[in-house]
Amino acid sequence: MKLFLGMEDENSIDVLTIVAGQDKSGNKEGFERLDIHKSEIISIVGPTGSGKSRLLADIEWTAQKDTPTKRQILINGEFPDKKWRYSSNNKLVAQLSQNMNFVMDLSVKEFLELHAQSRMIENIDETVEEIISAANKLAGEQFDLTTAITALSGGQSRALMIADTAILSSSPIVLIDEIENAGIDRKKALELLVSSDKIVLMATHDPTLALIADKRIIIKNGGISKIITTSAEEKKILKKLDEMDDVIQKMRSDLRKGEILRNEF
């Protein structure tokens, strides 16, 4: 049945390649070719409206110079199989937006079981337990399998979907939009996705997250202006940013508990 539905070999992407196209003015993009390997994190940086969504769309639809940017997408160095563009069972990109709103009247357990059944998972109970455990490591407030999905907070919803995507989703590429606003442990979320051999593309305005990435794509005027590999010097800066972030996160937690803040800088 899995073979009939086209669900075999669904995570067989080792390298995703973006071949340069053009920006909104018709100028050639500022790079030739970008190879992205599984378990890599790529941050996408640029002003609102600069073209981050267009980049995602080109990847999702495996563009072949047939979109406004004239970019070309290769899979494992070759022209992509049409399944990535047309198959309902093989989605190249899983998107995690800032707002996760559920409308179904289901418990968390029922929701996860439905997804597991649709993926034809054999050990459904174990998979469901694995997802809820992973989600609760990301969420600020714990929840359980009996919780209605419509009763989840924004952070809990995002934590659930990140865990679900990492463990159950067939999509080899994950795009996360501004994870800094998700109300979850963002570093653990990235670690979870990378450990699942996903390629992670992360649109962010947060310098800490931008520097966690292996490379960052700079978007301007609808095109990729340049690609920067995170340097050793930037990794040193990241260590300082992490220390500052730990202090801020602790203060945020203390405020929520009603405690009096003290100067920790």
mmCIF file of N, CA and C in Angstrom, residues 107-151:
data_model
loop_
_atom_site.group_PDB
_atom_site.id
_atom_site.type_symbol
_atom_site.label_atom_id
_atom_site.label_comp_id
_atom_site.label_asym_id
_atom_site.label_seq_id
_atom_site.Cartn_x
_atom_site.Cartn_y
_atom_site.Cartn_z
ATOM 1 N N SER A 107 -8.879 15.525 20.728
ATOM 2 C CA SER A 107 -7.850 15.592 21.756
ATOM 3 C C SER A 107 -6.490 15.493 21.070
ATOM 4 N N VAL A 108 -5.438 15.819 21.803
ATOM 5 C CA VAL A 108 -4.089 15.685 21.264
ATOM 6 C C VAL A 108 -3.832 14.244 20.830
ATOM 7 N N LYS A 109 -4.273 13.296 21.637
ATOM 8 C CA LYS A 109 -4.085 11.876 21.321
ATOM 9 C C LYS A 109 -4.793 11.501 20.016
ATOM 10 N N GLU A 110 -6.039 11.928 19.864
ATOM 11 C CA GLU A 110 -6.791 11.605 18.645
ATOM 12 C C GLU A 110 -6.148 12.229 17.415
ATOM 13 N N PHE A 111 -5.684 13.448 17.556
ATOM 14 C CA PHE A 111 -5.035 14.150 16.448
ATOM 15 C C PHE A 111 -3.769 13.419 16.004
ATOM 16 N N LEU A 112 -2.924 13.048 16.960
ATOM 17 C CA LEU A 112 -1.676 12.365 16.633
ATOM 18 C C LEU A 112 -1.927 10.966 16.077
ATOM 19 N N GLU A 113 -2.932 10.281 16.622
ATOM 20 C CA GLU A 113 -3.262 8.946 16.108
ATOM 21 C C GLU A 113 -3.722 9.011 14.657
ATOM 22 N N LEU A 114 -4.521 10.019 14.323
ATOM 23 C CA LEU A 114 -4.972 10.175 12.941
ATOM 24 C C LEU A 114 -3.800 10.376 11.992
ATOM 25 N N HIS A 115 -2.866 11.222 12.405
ATOM 26 C CA HIS A 115 -1.705 11.462 11.552
ATOM 27 C C HIS A 115 -0.856 10.204 11.422
ATOM 28 N N ALA A 116 -0.648 9.504 12.522
ATOM 29 C CA ALA A 116 0.138 8.268 12.486
ATOM 30 C C ALA A 116 -0.519 7.218 11.590
ATOM 31 N N GLN A 117 -1.833 7.123 11.675
ATOM 32 C CA GLN A 117 -2.567 6.170 10.832
ATOM 33 C C GLN A 117 -2.436 6.539 9.352
ATOM 34 N N SER A 118 -2.498 7.834 9.047
ATOM 35 C CA SER A 118 -2.385 8.278 7.658
ATOM 36 C C SER A 118 -0.995 8.004 7.095
ATOM 37 N N ARG A 119 0.032 7.963 7.987
ATOM 38 C CA ARG A 119 1.398 7.636 7.560
ATOM 39 C C ARG A 119 1.644 6.138 7.602
ATOM 40 N N MET A 120 0.601 5.375 7.996
ATOM 41 C CA MET A 120 0.689 3.917 8.082
ATOM 42 C C MET A 120 1.798 3.459 9.031
ATOM 43 N N ILE A 121 1.887 4.148 10.166
ATOM 44 C CA ILE A 121 2.854 3.791 11.196
ATOM 45 C C ILE A 121 2.366 2.546 11.924
ATOM 46 N N GLU A 122 3.258 1.600 12.173
ATOM 47 C CA GLU A 122 2.858 0.353 12.818
ATOM 48 C C GLU A 122 2.763 0.496 14.340
ATOM 49 N N ASN A 123 3.746 1.143 14.944
ATOM 50 C CA ASN A 123 3.764 1.292 16.405
ATOM 51 C C ASN A 123 3.171 2.656 16.801
ATOM 52 N N ILE A 124 1.872 2.804 16.604
ATOM 53 C CA ILE A 124 1.207 4.101 16.791
ATOM 54 C C ILE A 124 1.313 4.594 18.225
ATOM 55 N N ASP A 125 1.041 3.725 19.192
ATOM 56 C CA ASP A 125 1.055 4.155 20.594
ATOM 57 C C ASP A 125 2.430 4.691 21.003
ATOM 58 N N GLU A 126 3.489 3.987 20.602
ATOM 59 C CA GLU A 126 4.843 4.427 20.939
ATOM 60 C C GLU A 126 5.170 5.761 20.267
ATOM 61 N N THR A 127 4.732 5.906 19.023
ATOM 62 C CA THR A 127 4.996 7.141 18.275
ATOM 63 C C THR A 127 4.288 8.322 18.907
ATOM 64 N N VAL A 128 3.037 8.128 19.300
ATOM 65 C CA VAL A 128 2.270 9.188 19.949
ATOM 66 C C VAL A 128 2.943 9.616 21.252
ATOM 67 N N GLU A 129 3.376 8.646 22.039
ATOM 68 C CA GLU A 129 4.061 8.962 23.301
ATOM 69 C C GLU A 129 5.370 9.710 23.047
ATOM 70 N N GLU A 130 6.077 9.324 22.000
ATOM 71 C CA GLU A 130 7.338 9.995 21.660
ATOM 72 C C GLU A 130 7.097 11.452 21.283
ATOM 73 N N ILE A 131 6.023 11.697 20.535
ATOM 74 C CA ILE A 131 5.730 13.068 20.101
ATOM 75 C C ILE A 131 5.314 13.939 21.280
ATOM 76 N N ILE A 132 4.428 13.450 22.142
ATOM 77 C CA ILE A 132 3.975 14.269 23.270
ATOM 78 C C ILE A 132 5.131 14.549 24.223
ATOM 79 N N SER A 133 6.030 13.572 24.400
ATOM 80 C CA SER A 133 7.194 13.775 25.259
ATOM 81 C C SER A 133 8.103 14.857 24.685
ATOM 82 N N ALA A 134 8.348 14.792 23.377
ATOM 83 C CA ALA A 134 9.204 15.786 22.723
ATOM 84 C C ALA A 134 8.563 17.167 22.769
ATOM 85 N N ALA A 135 7.246 17.228 22.558
ATOM 86 C CA ALA A 135 6.540 18.510 22.569
ATOM 87 C C ALA A 135 6.625 19.180 23.933
ATOM 88 N N ASN A 136 6.496 18.389 24.997
ATOM 89 C CA ASN A 136 6.537 18.954 26.346
ATOM 90 C C ASN A 136 7.931 19.416 26.749
ATOM 91 N N LYS A 137 8.969 18.957 26.043
ATOM 92 C CA LYS A 137 10.312 19.463 26.293
ATOM 93 C C LYS A 137 10.506 20.828 25.658
ATOM 94 N N LEU A 138 9.636 21.152 24.700
ATOM 95 C CA LEU A 138 9.733 22.438 24.004
ATOM 96 C C LEU A 138 8.800 23.488 24.587
ATOM 97 N N ALA A 139 7.645 23.051 25.077
ATOM 98 C CA ALA A 139 6.609 23.985 25.531
ATOM 99 C C ALA A 139 6.928 24.543 26.911
ATOM 100 N N GLY A 140 6.519 25.778 27.134
ATOM 101 C CA GLY A 140 6.705 26.387 28.446
ATOM 102 C C GLY A 140 5.771 25.803 29.485
ATOM 103 N N GLU A 141 4.554 25.479 29.076
ATOM 104 C CA GLU A 141 3.539 24.899 29.959
ATOM 105 C C GLU A 141 3.224 23.491 29.479
ATOM 106 N N GLN A 142 3.287 22.520 30.382
ATOM 107 C CA GLN A 142 3.056 21.123 30.024
ATOM 108 C C GLN A 142 1.591 20.871 29.656
ATOM 109 N N PHE A 143 1.372 19.875 28.783
ATOM 110 C CA PHE A 143 0.020 19.430 28.446
ATOM 111 C C PHE A 143 0.072 17.928 28.215
ATOM 112 N N ASP A 144 -1.093 17.292 28.170
ATOM 113 C CA ASP A 144 -1.101 15.832 28.016
ATOM 114 C C ASP A 144 -1.975 15.415 26.847
ATOM 115 N N LEU A 145 -2.086 14.106 26.651
ATOM 116 C CA LEU A 145 -2.795 13.569 25.494
ATOM 117 C C LEU A 145 -4.294 13.811 25.545
ATOM 118 N N THR A 146 -4.834 14.079 26.722
ATOM 119 C CA THR A 146 -6.287 14.304 26.830
ATOM 120 C C THR A 146 -6.675 15.748 26.539
ATOM 121 N N THR A 147 -5.698 16.634 26.440
ATOM 122 C CA THR A 147 -5.980 18.052 26.185
ATOM 123 C C THR A 147 -6.576 18.228 24.798
ATOM 124 N N ALA A 148 -7.635 19.028 24.691
ATOM 125 C CA ALA A 148 -8.222 19.334 23.381
ATOM 126 C C ALA A 148 -7.245 20.214 22.604
ATOM 127 N N ILE A 149 -7.037 19.929 21.336
ATOM 128 C CA ILE A 149 -6.077 20.713 20.564
ATOM 129 C C ILE A 149 -6.523 22.170 20.423
ATOM 130 N N THR A 150 -7.838 22.403 20.478
ATOM 131 C CA THR A 150 -8.321 23.783 20.401
ATOM 132 C C THR A 150 -8.064 24.554 21.694
ATOM 133 N N ALA A 151 -7.703 23.840 22.765
ATOM 134 C CA ALA A 151 -7.430 24.497 24.053
ATOM 135 C C ALA A 151 -5.944 24.775 24.251
#
